[in-house]
């Protein structure tokens, strides 16, 4: 077994991996950006190394910085968690090539084969795993999209080869949209996954999203650990996940599970992974009815890493998936047979995101956890990294925690969920706890007849607003919070972090320095896009178009002097791992463009001026 593992991630998943390591007697190493120097995963680790500025591309996505930290710390393995570099085959290959360091995950070759969707589709087709009608080679032009639509019908999904979670996917509903959406999918794929290749699929209008957890060792043993139903989604992003699926018969469940095993075996897959499927929902199905073995299901993709919702499977099976990731990477053989895997009861995971569901799920732009008191009791698990008094870091994703609830059956699980969510006390930041509590009163969700389109197409926004008013919390920071003196001081020597704990009672607030040198007590790093407090000077006349969120500029689509119409795209902003078009609210002439491609911006920053 390994002696020291570097966790190439942050937040709750980093802490989750570190806890597994601790139980196996393994020391842990954290990496962190300037924005994360006080984050929970840094506190939890045995050692921590600064790997760069707040911008993810300069820190958590910096291959060289991560590997250098592993070598400096003497780590003999790297666990990527999920997100960031977890599905980056090039990074996995770099780790594999580093002497004395083991990659905790499938091989880089397997990641490349299954991570690129066209290659994965070919592999699944050859393994007799059903695939959605589509292309198995990258599409080269928008004309191919139109030809595909003429043959298979609209809508058509354009998907980035390296994409996932809706990122890099665009929907074409008629031939006139093909050019714009094709270019957008390529651009998003290049920006997020360093791969502009896209492929085409028939877009299923009302599917269920069902995924199968796989664990495989290097000795030829492949096991599936049952399925999870992730159909409650918003804009292709999962919100609530549960297992087993409330919609499947045992016969259909077994068919899907065995298809996943066949696919993993054919791909020579090792370590943990998830095989995702779309299941055709019967629009006439009523509560209590189940989808039988005659139901069509199609392979969607493989996530060559641990999933956010792996906790659901752990609660159902009693199998610690992260520990098995480490054991398999160390060369150990699985000690349980497929027949030993049994699903006990029902489990649901609620993503506790720092978002306001009533404001179109807008992510929080800052704040402090003035109160943070998670629930407990039988059948309740909370995976988190933040603690009361922590500042919310908004440079990355919006997840604060994951609440996982188990019950002997789905009815008990949902009832227990009501109790746990009511106990979850958070103040200082918005969360989507009110939304989750609403879902537990929603007939479609409680009946298990919802599809991936339910939230986007059918949920009444007024119900969400009412839930926010009923169960939401105040988010304004108090004046007293602004005067709190920092008590945790950080010193870095050769990039390695050391903490000095010092209590300053009744002392004046330490001033934040404006230099760019090493960190010192009381100093706080500049946020992404902050240039030492300078503001954009508006030179052009007219109405300013400002950023509604923190993010990175992917492209600037206008220049000074251009004439624009209402609805024209001015810039494309990446925020919360999604591509957002910033459009003109009225027509006019562009008098100033205040940003460039690659710039980081904060909420309220001026992007464009239109007169």
Coordinates of C-alpha atoms in Angstrom, one line a residue:
X1 CA 0.0 0.0 0.0
X2 CA 1.0 3.6 -0.6
X3 CA 2.8 5.6 2.2
X4 CA 1.8 9.1 1.0
X5 CA -0.9 10.2 -1.5
X6 CA -1.2 13.7 -3.0
X7 CA -4.8 14.6 -3.7
X8 CA -5.0 16.8 -6.8
X9 CA -8.2 18.5 -5.9
X10 CA -10.0 20.7 -3.4
X11 CA -13.0 21.0 -1.3
X12 CA -15.2 18.1 -0.1
X13 CA -13.9 15.5 -2.5
X14 CA -10.3 16.1 -1.4
X15 CA -11.4 15.6 2.2
X16 CA -13.3 12.5 1.3
X17 CA -10.2 11.0 -0.3
X18 CA -8.0 12.1 2.6
X19 CA -10.3 10.3 5.1
X20 CA -10.1 7.1 3.2
X21 CA -6.3 7.5 3.2
X22 CA -6.2 8.1 6.9
X23 CA -8.2 4.9 7.5
X24 CA -5.7 3.0 5.4
X25 CA -2.7 4.5 7.3
X26 CA -1.6 6.7 4.4
X27 CA -0.3 10.2 4.8
X28 CA -1.9 12.9 2.7
X29 CA -0.7 15.9 0.7
X30 CA -3.0 18.8 -0.3
X31 CA -2.5 21.3 -3.2
X32 CA -4.1 24.7 -3.1
X33 CA -4.4 27.9 -5.0
X34 CA -4.0 31.4 -3.6
X35 CA -7.8 31.6 -3.2
X36 CA -7.8 28.3 -1.2
X37 CA -5.1 28.9 1.3
X38 CA -7.6 28.7 4.2
X39 CA -9.8 26.0 2.8
X40 CA -10.9 22.9 4.6
X41 CA -9.0 20.4 2.5
X42 CA -5.7 22.3 3.3
X43 CA -6.5 22.1 7.1
X44 CA -7.2 18.4 6.9
X45 CA -4.1 17.2 5.0
X46 CA -0.8 16.3 6.6
X47 CA 1.1 18.6 4.2
X48 CA 0.0 21.3 1.7
X49 CA 1.7 22.9 -1.3
X50 CA 0.7 26.1 -3.1
X51 CA 0.5 25.5 -6.8
X52 CA -0.4 28.9 -8.1
X53 CA -2.9 31.8 -8.4
X54 CA -6.7 31.6 -8.0
X55 CA -7.3 31.0 -11.7
X56 CA -7.7 27.2 -12.1
X57 CA -5.7 27.1 -15.3
X58 CA -2.7 28.5 -13.4
X59 CA -3.1 26.2 -10.3
X60 CA -5.3 23.1 -10.2
X61 CA -5.0 22.5 -13.9
X62 CA -1.2 23.1 -14.0
X63 CA 0.2 19.6 -14.8
X64 CA 3.8 20.6 -14.0
X65 CA 2.9 22.3 -10.7
X66 CA 0.9 19.3 -9.4
X67 CA 3.6 16.8 -10.3
X68 CA 6.3 19.0 -8.9
X69 CA 4.4 19.1 -5.6
X70 CA 4.1 15.3 -5.6
X71 CA 7.8 14.9 -6.1
X72 CA 8.7 17.5 -3.5
X73 CA 6.5 16.0 -0.9
X74 CA 7.7 12.4 -1.6
X75 CA 4.1 11.2 -2.5
X76 CA 4.1 7.8 -4.1
X77 CA 0.6 8.2 -5.6
X78 CA -1.7 10.9 -7.0
X79 CA -5.5 10.8 -6.6
X80 CA -7.3 13.2 -8.8
X81 CA -10.8 13.2 -7.2
X82 CA -13.3 14.5 -9.8
X83 CA -13.3 17.6 -11.9
X84 CA -10.1 19.5 -12.8
X85 CA -7.6 16.9 -14.1
X86 CA -9.5 13.8 -13.1
X87 CA -10.3 12.8 -16.7
X88 CA -7.3 14.3 -18.4
X89 CA -5.4 11.4 -20.0
X90 CA -2.4 13.6 -20.7
X91 CA -2.0 14.4 -17.0
X92 CA -2.5 10.8 -16.1
X93 CA 0.3 9.8 -18.5
X94 CA 2.5 12.5 -17.0
X95 CA 2.0 11.0 -13.5
X96 CA 2.5 7.5 -14.9
X97 CA 5.8 8.6 -16.3
X98 CA 7.0 10.1 -13.1
X99 CA 9.3 7.7 -11.3
X100 CA 8.0 6.5 -8.0
X101 CA 4.5 8.0 -8.4
X102 CA 1.4 5.9 -9.2
X103 CA -1.8 7.2 -10.8
X104 CA -4.9 6.3 -8.9
X105 CA -7.3 5.7 -11.7
X106 CA -7.7 3.9 -15.0
X107 CA -4.6 3.9 -17.2
X108 CA -4.1 6.9 -19.4
X109 CA -4.6 4.7 -22.5
X110 CA -8.0 3.6 -21.2
X111 CA -8.9 7.2 -20.3
X112 CA -8.1 8.3 -23.8
X113 CA -10.1 5.5 -25.3
X114 CA -13.2 6.0 -23.2
X115 CA -12.9 9.7 -22.4
X116 CA -13.2 10.6 -26.1
X117 CA -16.8 9.9 -26.8
X118 CA -16.4 8.7 -30.4
X119 CA -13.8 6.1 -29.4
X120 CA -16.0 5.0 -26.5
X121 CA -19.0 4.6 -28.7
X122 CA -17.0 2.3 -31.0
X123 CA -15.9 0.2 -28.1
X124 CA -19.4 -0.1 -26.7
X125 CA -20.8 -1.0 -30.1
X126 CA -18.3 -3.8 -30.5
X127 CA -19.2 -5.0 -27.0
X128 CA -22.9 -5.3 -27.9
X129 CA -23.8 -2.4 -25.6
X130 CA -26.7 -0.3 -27.1
X131 CA -25.6 3.1 -28.3
X132 CA -27.7 6.1 -29.3
X133 CA -27.9 6.6 -33.1
X134 CA -25.0 8.9 -34.0
X135 CA -21.6 9.3 -35.5
X136 CA -18.5 7.3 -34.4
X137 CA -16.1 9.7 -36.0
X138 CA -15.7 13.4 -35.3
X139 CA -18.0 15.7 -37.3
X140 CA -16.0 18.1 -39.5
X141 CA -18.6 20.8 -40.4
X142 CA -22.0 22.2 -39.7
X143 CA -23.1 20.6 -43.0
X144 CA -22.6 17.2 -41.5
X145 CA -25.0 18.3 -38.7
X146 CA -27.7 19.2 -41.3
X147 CA -27.1 15.9 -43.2
X148 CA -27.5 13.9 -39.9
X149 CA -30.6 15.8 -39.0
X150 CA -32.1 15.1 -42.5
X151 CA -31.4 11.4 -41.9
X152 CA -32.3 10.9 -38.3
X153 CA -34.5 13.9 -37.6
X154 CA -34.2 16.8 -35.2
X155 CA -33.2 17.8 -32.6
X156 CA -29.5 16.8 -33.0
X157 CA -27.0 16.9 -30.1
X158 CA -23.5 18.1 -30.9
X159 CA -21.2 16.9 -28.2
X160 CA -17.6 17.6 -27.4
X161 CA -15.4 14.5 -27.4
X162 CA -14.0 15.3 -24.0
X163 CA -17.2 16.7 -22.5
X164 CA -19.4 15.7 -19.7
X165 CA -22.2 17.1 -17.5
X166 CA -23.6 19.1 -20.4
X167 CA -20.4 21.0 -21.0
X168 CA -19.5 21.0 -24.6
X169 CA -23.0 20.0 -25.7
X170 CA -25.3 22.0 -28.0
X171 CA -28.7 21.2 -29.3
X172 CA -29.7 21.9 -32.9
X173 CA -33.5 22.0 -33.4
X174 CA -33.5 23.1 -37.0
X175 CA -31.0 23.4 -39.9
X176 CA -30.6 27.1 -39.4
X177 CA -29.0 26.6 -35.9
X178 CA -26.3 24.3 -37.2
X179 CA -23.5 26.7 -37.9
X180 CA -23.7 28.7 -34.7
X181 CA -24.1 25.6 -32.4
X182 CA -21.4 23.7 -34.2
X183 CA -18.9 26.5 -33.6
X184 CA -20.0 27.0 -30.0
X185 CA -19.6 23.3 -29.2
X186 CA -16.1 23.2 -30.7
X187 CA -15.1 26.4 -28.8
X188 CA -16.4 25.0 -25.5
X189 CA -14.7 21.7 -26.1
X190 CA -11.4 23.5 -26.8
X191 CA -11.7 25.7 -23.8
X192 CA -12.6 23.1 -21.2
X193 CA -11.1 19.9 -22.5
X194 CA -8.3 21.0 -24.9
X195 CA -10.1 19.1 -27.6
X196 CA -12.3 20.8 -30.3
X197 CA -13.5 17.5 -31.8
X198 CA -17.3 17.0 -31.7
X199 CA -19.7 14.1 -32.6
X200 CA -23.4 13.9 -33.3
X201 CA -26.2 12.0 -31.6
X202 CA -30.0 11.8 -31.9
X203 CA -31.2 13.9 -29.1
X204 CA -33.7 12.0 -26.8
X205 CA -36.5 14.3 -25.7
X206 CA -37.6 12.6 -22.5
X207 CA -35.0 10.2 -21.1
X208 CA -34.1 9.0 -17.7
X209 CA -30.4 9.2 -16.7
X210 CA -29.3 6.0 -15.2
X211 CA -25.6 5.2 -14.4
X212 CA -23.8 2.1 -13.2
X213 CA -20.8 2.1 -10.8
X214 CA -18.0 -0.1 -11.9
X215 CA -14.9 -1.3 -10.0
X216 CA -12.3 -3.4 -11.8
X217 CA -8.9 -4.6 -10.8
X218 CA -5.7 -5.4 -12.7
X219 CA -6.4 -9.2 -12.4
X220 CA -9.3 -9.3 -14.8
X221 CA -12.1 -8.9 -12.2
X222 CA -14.9 -6.5 -13.1
X223 CA -17.8 -5.7 -10.7
X224 CA -20.8 -3.5 -11.0
X225 CA -22.2 -2.0 -7.8
X226 CA -25.7 -1.3 -9.0
X227 CA -27.2 1.8 -10.6
X228 CA -28.0 5.4 -9.6
X229 CA -30.8 7.5 -11.0
X230 CA -29.6 11.0 -11.8
X231 CA -32.6 12.2 -13.8
X232 CA -33.3 15.3 -11.7
X233 CA -31.1 17.7 -13.6
X234 CA -31.0 21.4 -14.4
X235 CA -29.4 22.3 -17.7
X236 CA -27.7 18.9 -17.8
X237 CA -26.3 19.4 -14.3
X238 CA -27.3 16.8 -11.7
X239 CA -29.0 18.2 -8.6
X240 CA -30.4 15.1 -6.8
X241 CA -29.2 11.5 -7.3
X242 CA -30.6 8.4 -5.9
X243 CA -30.3 4.6 -5.9
X244 CA -31.7 2.2 -6.8
X245 CA -33.7 3.9 -9.6
X246 CA -37.3 4.3 -8.7
X247 CA -38.3 3.6 -12.3
X248 CA -36.7 0.2 -13.2
X249 CA -37.8 -3.4 -12.8
X250 CA -35.2 -5.8 -11.5
X251 CA -35.0 -7.3 -15.0
X252 CA -34.2 -4.0 -16.6
X253 CA -31.8 -3.1 -13.8
X254 CA -29.8 -6.3 -14.4
X255 CA -29.7 -5.7 -18.2
X256 CA -28.2 -2.3 -17.7
X257 CA -25.7 -3.5 -15.1
X258 CA -24.5 -6.3 -17.2
X259 CA -24.1 -4.0 -20.2
X260 CA -21.8 -1.9 -18.1
X261 CA -19.8 -4.9 -17.1
X262 CA -19.4 -6.0 -20.7
X263 CA -18.3 -2.5 -21.7
X264 CA -15.7 -2.3 -19.0
X265 CA -14.4 -5.7 -19.8
X266 CA -14.1 -4.9 -23.5
X267 CA -12.3 -1.7 -22.8
X268 CA -9.8 -3.4 -20.4
X269 CA -11.0 -0.9 -17.8
X270 CA -9.4 -0.9 -14.3
X271 CA -10.2 1.1 -11.1
X272 CA -13.4 2.9 -10.4
X273 CA -15.6 4.4 -13.2
X274 CA -19.2 5.1 -14.1
X275 CA -21.0 3.9 -17.2
X276 CA -23.9 6.3 -18.0
X277 CA -27.0 5.3 -19.9
X278 CA -30.2 7.1 -21.2
X279 CA -33.3 5.1 -20.6
X280 CA -36.4 5.8 -22.7
X281 CA -39.2 7.0 -20.4
X282 CA -42.8 6.0 -21.1
X283 CA -44.7 9.3 -21.0
X284 CA -47.8 7.5 -20.0
X285 CA -46.3 5.7 -17.0
X286 CA -48.0 6.4 -13.8
X287 CA -46.8 6.3 -10.2
X288 CA -46.2 2.7 -9.1
X289 CA -45.6 1.5 -12.6
X290 CA -42.0 0.4 -13.6
X291 CA -40.1 0.2 -16.8
X292 CA -39.7 -3.4 -17.9
X293 CA -37.0 -5.3 -19.7
X294 CA -38.5 -4.3 -23.1
X295 CA -37.5 -0.7 -22.5
X296 CA -34.8 0.8 -24.7
X297 CA -31.7 2.1 -23.1
X298 CA -28.5 3.5 -24.7
X299 CA -24.9 4.0 -23.6
X300 CA -24.2 7.7 -23.1
X301 CA -20.6 7.9 -21.8
X302 CA -18.0 6.7 -19.3
X303 CA -16.8 8.8 -16.5
X304 CA -13.2 7.6 -16.0
X305 CA -13.1 8.7 -12.3
X306 CA -15.0 8.8 -9.1
X307 CA -18.4 10.5 -9.3
X308 CA -19.8 13.2 -7.1
X309 CA -22.6 10.8 -6.3
X310 CA -20.5 7.8 -5.5
X311 CA -21.7 8.2 -1.9
X312 CA -25.2 6.8 -2.9
X313 CA -23.6 3.5 -3.9
X314 CA -21.5 3.4 -0.8
X315 CA -24.6 3.8 1.4
X316 CA -26.4 1.0 -0.5
X317 CA -23.6 -1.5 -0.7
X318 CA -21.4 -0.8 2.3
X319 CA -18.4 -0.7 -0.1
X320 CA -15.9 2.1 0.3
X321 CA -15.2 2.9 -3.4
X322 CA -12.4 5.4 -2.7
X323 CA -10.5 2.8 -0.6
X324 CA -10.9 0.3 -3.5
X325 CA -9.5 2.9 -5.9
X326 CA -6.4 3.1 -3.8
X327 CA -6.2 -0.7 -3.3
X328 CA -6.6 -1.4 -7.0
X329 CA -4.0 1.2 -7.9
X330 CA -1.6 -0.5 -5.4
X331 CA -2.1 -3.8 -7.3
X332 CA -4.5 -5.5 -5.0
X333 CA -7.3 -7.9 -6.2
X334 CA -11.0 -7.4 -5.5
X335 CA -12.1 -9.5 -2.6
X336 CA -15.8 -9.7 -3.4
X337 CA -17.7 -11.5 -6.2
X338 CA -20.5 -10.0 -8.2
X339 CA -23.0 -12.1 -6.3
X340 CA -21.7 -10.6 -3.1
X341 CA -22.9 -7.2 -4.1
X342 CA -26.3 -6.4 -2.6
X343 CA -28.3 -3.2 -2.6
X344 CA -29.7 -2.5 0.9
X345 CA -32.5 0.0 1.2
X346 CA -32.6 3.4 -0.7
X347 CA -30.2 6.4 -0.7
X348 CA -30.5 9.9 -2.0
X349 CA -27.8 12.6 -2.4
X350 CA -28.6 16.3 -2.3
X351 CA -26.0 18.6 -3.6
X352 CA -25.8 21.6 -1.2
X353 CA -24.7 24.3 -3.6
X354 CA -24.2 27.9 -2.8
X355 CA -26.8 29.1 -5.2
X356 CA -30.1 30.9 -5.1
X357 CA -32.6 28.6 -6.8
X358 CA -35.2 31.4 -7.0
X359 CA -32.8 33.6 -8.9
X360 CA -32.2 31.1 -11.7
X361 CA -29.8 29.2 -9.5
X362 CA -27.4 32.1 -9.5
X363 CA -24.2 31.2 -7.7
X364 CA -23.1 33.2 -4.6
X365 CA -20.5 35.8 -5.3
X366 CA -19.0 35.7 -1.8
X367 CA -20.0 35.5 1.8
X368 CA -19.0 33.8 5.0
X369 CA -20.6 30.9 6.8
X370 CA -21.9 32.8 9.8
X371 CA -23.7 29.6 10.8
X372 CA -22.9 26.1 9.6
X373 CA -24.6 23.3 11.5
X374 CA -25.2 20.2 9.3
X375 CA -27.7 17.5 10.3
X376 CA -27.0 14.2 11.8
X377 CA -28.7 11.1 13.2
X378 CA -29.3 7.6 11.8
X379 CA -29.0 7.3 8.0
X380 CA -27.6 10.8 7.5
X381 CA -24.1 11.5 6.0
X382 CA -22.6 14.8 5.2
X383 CA -19.5 15.2 3.0
X384 CA -18.0 18.7 3.3
X385 CA -14.9 20.7 3.9
X386 CA -16.1 24.0 5.1
X387 CA -16.7 25.0 8.7
X388 CA -18.5 27.8 10.5
X389 CA -16.7 31.0 10.1
X390 CA -15.1 30.1 6.7
X391 CA -15.2 32.4 3.8
X392 CA -16.9 31.1 0.7
X393 CA -14.4 30.6 -2.2
X394 CA -16.2 31.4 -5.4
X395 CA -13.4 30.9 -7.9
X396 CA -14.5 27.3 -8.8
X397 CA -17.7 25.4 -8.4
X398 CA -20.5 26.3 -6.1
X399 CA -20.7 23.0 -4.1
X400 CA -20.6 23.5 -0.3
X401 CA -21.4 19.9 0.7
X402 CA -23.3 16.8 -0.1
X403 CA -26.1 15.5 2.1
X404 CA -26.6 11.7 1.7
X405 CA -29.7 10.1 3.3
X406 CA -30.3 6.4 3.6
X407 CA -33.6 4.6 4.5
X408 CA -34.8 1.0 4.5
X409 CA -37.0 1.9 1.4
X410 CA -37.6 5.0 -0.7
X411 CA -40.5 6.2 1.4
X412 CA -38.4 6.2 4.6
X413 CA -35.5 7.7 2.8
X414 CA -37.5 10.7 1.6
X415 CA -39.2 11.2 5.0
X416 CA -35.8 11.1 6.7
X417 CA -34.6 13.6 4.0
X418 CA -37.3 16.1 5.1
X419 CA -36.0 15.9 8.6
X420 CA -32.3 16.2 7.6
X421 CA -32.8 19.1 5.3
X422 CA -34.9 20.9 7.9
X423 CA -32.0 20.5 10.4
X424 CA -29.4 21.8 7.9
X425 CA -28.7 25.3 9.3
X426 CA -26.7 27.6 7.1
X427 CA -26.5 31.4 7.4
X428 CA -24.3 33.9 5.6
X429 CA -24.6 32.4 2.1
X430 CA -27.5 31.2 0.0
X431 CA -27.9 27.5 -0.6
X432 CA -30.4 25.3 -2.5
X433 CA -31.7 23.6 0.6
X434 CA -35.1 25.3 0.1
X435 CA -35.2 23.9 -3.4
X436 CA -34.5 20.4 -2.1
X437 CA -37.2 20.7 0.5
X438 CA -39.6 21.7 -2.3
X439 CA -38.7 18.6 -4.3
X440 CA -39.7 16.4 -1.4
X441 CA -43.3 17.9 -1.8
X442 CA -43.2 17.6 -5.6
X443 CA -45.6 14.9 -6.9
X444 CA -43.5 14.2 -10.0
X445 CA -40.3 13.6 -8.0
X446 CA -41.8 11.7 -5.2
X447 CA -43.6 9.4 -7.7
X448 CA -40.3 8.8 -9.5
X449 CA -41.8 9.7 -12.9
X450 CA -39.5 12.8 -13.6
X451 CA -37.1 12.9 -16.5
X452 CA -34.0 14.9 -17.2
X453 CA -36.2 17.6 -18.7
X454 CA -38.6 18.0 -15.8
X455 CA -36.8 20.9 -14.0
X456 CA -36.1 22.9 -17.1
X457 CA -39.5 22.4 -18.9
X458 CA -42.1 21.8 -16.3
X459 CA -41.3 23.0 -12.8
X460 CA -43.2 26.3 -12.0
X461 CA -40.7 29.0 -11.0
X462 CA -43.2 30.5 -8.6
X463 CA -43.0 27.4 -6.5
X464 CA -39.3 27.8 -6.2
X465 CA -39.7 31.4 -5.2
X466 CA -42.2 30.4 -2.5
X467 CA -39.8 27.8 -1.2
X468 CA -37.0 30.3 -1.1
X469 CA -39.1 32.8 0.9
X470 CA -40.3 30.1 3.3
X471 CA -37.0 28.3 3.9
X472 CA -34.2 30.6 2.7
X473 CA -31.8 32.3 5.0
X474 CA -30.3 35.8 5.2
X475 CA -27.0 36.2 3.4
X476 CA -25.9 39.7 4.3
X477 CA -22.7 39.8 6.2
X478 CA -22.7 41.7 9.5
X479 CA -20.4 44.6 10.2
X480 CA -18.8 42.6 13.0
X481 CA -17.7 40.0 10.5
X482 CA -15.7 42.6 8.6
X483 CA -13.6 43.4 11.7
X484 CA -12.6 39.8 12.6
X485 CA -8.8 39.5 12.9
X486 CA -7.2 36.5 11.1
X487 CA -5.8 34.0 13.6
X488 CA -4.3 31.4 11.2
X489 CA -1.0 32.6 9.7
X490 CA 0.6 30.9 6.7
X491 CA 4.2 30.7 5.9
X492 CA 5.6 29.2 2.7
X493 CA 9.1 27.8 2.2
X494 CA 10.0 26.6 -1.3
X495 CA 6.3 26.4 -2.1
X496 CA 5.5 24.2 0.9
X497 CA 2.8 25.4 3.4
X498 CA 3.3 25.7 7.1
X499 CA 0.7 27.1 9.5
X500 CA 1.3 29.1 12.7
X501 CA -1.7 29.4 14.9
X502 CA -1.8 32.7 16.8
X503 CA -4.8 34.3 18.6
X504 CA -5.0 38.1 18.5
X505 CA -7.7 39.2 21.0
X506 CA -8.8 42.8 20.8
X507 CA -6.1 43.7 18.3
X508 CA -6.6 45.9 15.3
X509 CA -7.3 44.4 11.9
X510 CA -4.1 43.7 10.0
X511 CA -3.9 45.7 6.8
X512 CA -3.8 43.7 3.6
X513 CA -0.6 44.3 1.7
X514 CA -0.7 45.2 -2.0
X515 CA 2.5 43.6 -3.0
X516 CA 2.9 40.4 -5.0
X517 CA 5.5 38.7 -2.9
X518 CA 5.2 35.7 -0.5
X519 CA 2.2 35.5 1.8
X520 CA 2.4 36.9 5.3
X521 CA 0.2 36.9 8.3
X522 CA -3.1 38.7 7.8
X523 CA -2.7 39.2 4.0
X524 CA -5.4 37.9 1.7
X525 CA -4.8 37.0 -1.9
X526 CA -6.4 39.1 -4.7
X527 CA -9.4 37.5 -6.3
X528 CA -9.4 36.3 -9.9
X529 CA -9.5 39.3 -12.2
X530 CA -8.5 41.7 -9.5
X531 CA -5.6 44.0 -10.6
X532 CA -4.7 45.5 -7.3
X533 CA -8.0 47.3 -6.9
X534 CA -7.9 49.2 -10.2
X535 CA -11.2 49.7 -12.0
X536 CA -12.0 49.6 -15.7
X537 CA -12.1 53.2 -17.1
X538 CA -15.1 53.6 -19.3
X539 CA -14.0 55.7 -22.2
X540 CA -16.8 55.2 -24.7
X541 CA -20.2 56.8 -24.4
X542 CA -23.3 54.8 -24.1
X543 CA -24.7 52.0 -21.9
X544 CA -22.3 49.7 -20.1
X545 CA -22.8 45.9 -20.4
X546 CA -21.5 44.4 -17.1
X547 CA -20.7 40.9 -16.0
X548 CA -23.4 39.3 -13.9
X549 CA -21.0 36.8 -12.4
X550 CA -17.3 36.0 -11.8
X551 CA -15.7 34.1 -14.7
X552 CA -13.3 34.0 -17.6
X553 CA -13.8 35.5 -21.1
X554 CA -13.8 32.7 -23.7
X555 CA -14.3 35.0 -26.7
X556 CA -15.0 38.5 -27.7
X557 CA -17.4 38.6 -30.6
X558 CA -17.5 42.4 -31.3
X559 CA -15.1 45.2 -31.9
X560 CA -15.3 49.0 -31.5
X561 CA -17.4 50.5 -34.3
X562 CA -19.5 47.3 -34.8
X563 CA -23.3 47.7 -35.1
X564 CA -25.2 45.3 -33.0
X565 CA -28.9 44.4 -32.7
X566 CA -30.8 43.3 -29.5
X567 CA -29.8 39.7 -28.7
X568 CA -26.5 39.8 -30.5
X569 CA -23.7 38.0 -28.7
X570 CA -21.1 40.4 -27.4
X571 CA -18.8 38.1 -25.4
X572 CA -18.8 34.5 -24.2
X573 CA -18.2 34.1 -20.5
X574 CA -17.2 30.9 -18.8
X575 CA -18.6 30.7 -15.3
X576 CA -19.3 27.7 -13.1
X577 CA -17.9 25.4 -15.8
X578 CA -20.6 26.5 -18.3
X579 CA -20.4 28.8 -21.4
X580 CA -22.7 31.8 -21.1
X581 CA -23.5 34.2 -23.9
X582 CA -23.5 37.9 -22.9
X583 CA -25.9 39.6 -25.3
X584 CA -26.9 43.1 -26.2
X585 CA -30.1 44.3 -24.6
X586 CA -30.6 47.0 -27.3
X587 CA -29.2 47.9 -30.7
X588 CA -26.4 50.4 -31.3
X589 CA -22.8 51.0 -31.9
X590 CA -20.0 49.4 -29.8
X591 CA -17.9 52.3 -28.5
X592 CA -15.6 50.3 -26.2
X593 CA -14.5 46.7 -25.6
X594 CA -13.1 46.5 -22.1
X595 CA -12.0 42.9 -22.0
X596 CA -10.0 40.4 -24.0
X597 CA -10.1 36.7 -24.5
X598 CA -8.7 34.9 -21.4
X599 CA -9.4 37.8 -19.0
X600 CA -10.8 37.0 -15.6
X601 CA -13.7 39.2 -14.6
X602 CA -15.7 39.8 -11.4
X603 CA -19.4 40.5 -11.0
X604 CA -20.1 44.1 -12.1
X605 CA -17.0 44.5 -14.3
X606 CA -17.6 46.4 -17.5
X607 CA -17.4 44.2 -20.6
X608 CA -18.6 46.3 -23.5
X609 CA -20.1 49.8 -24.0
X610 CA -22.9 50.2 -26.5
X611 CA -24.2 53.6 -27.6

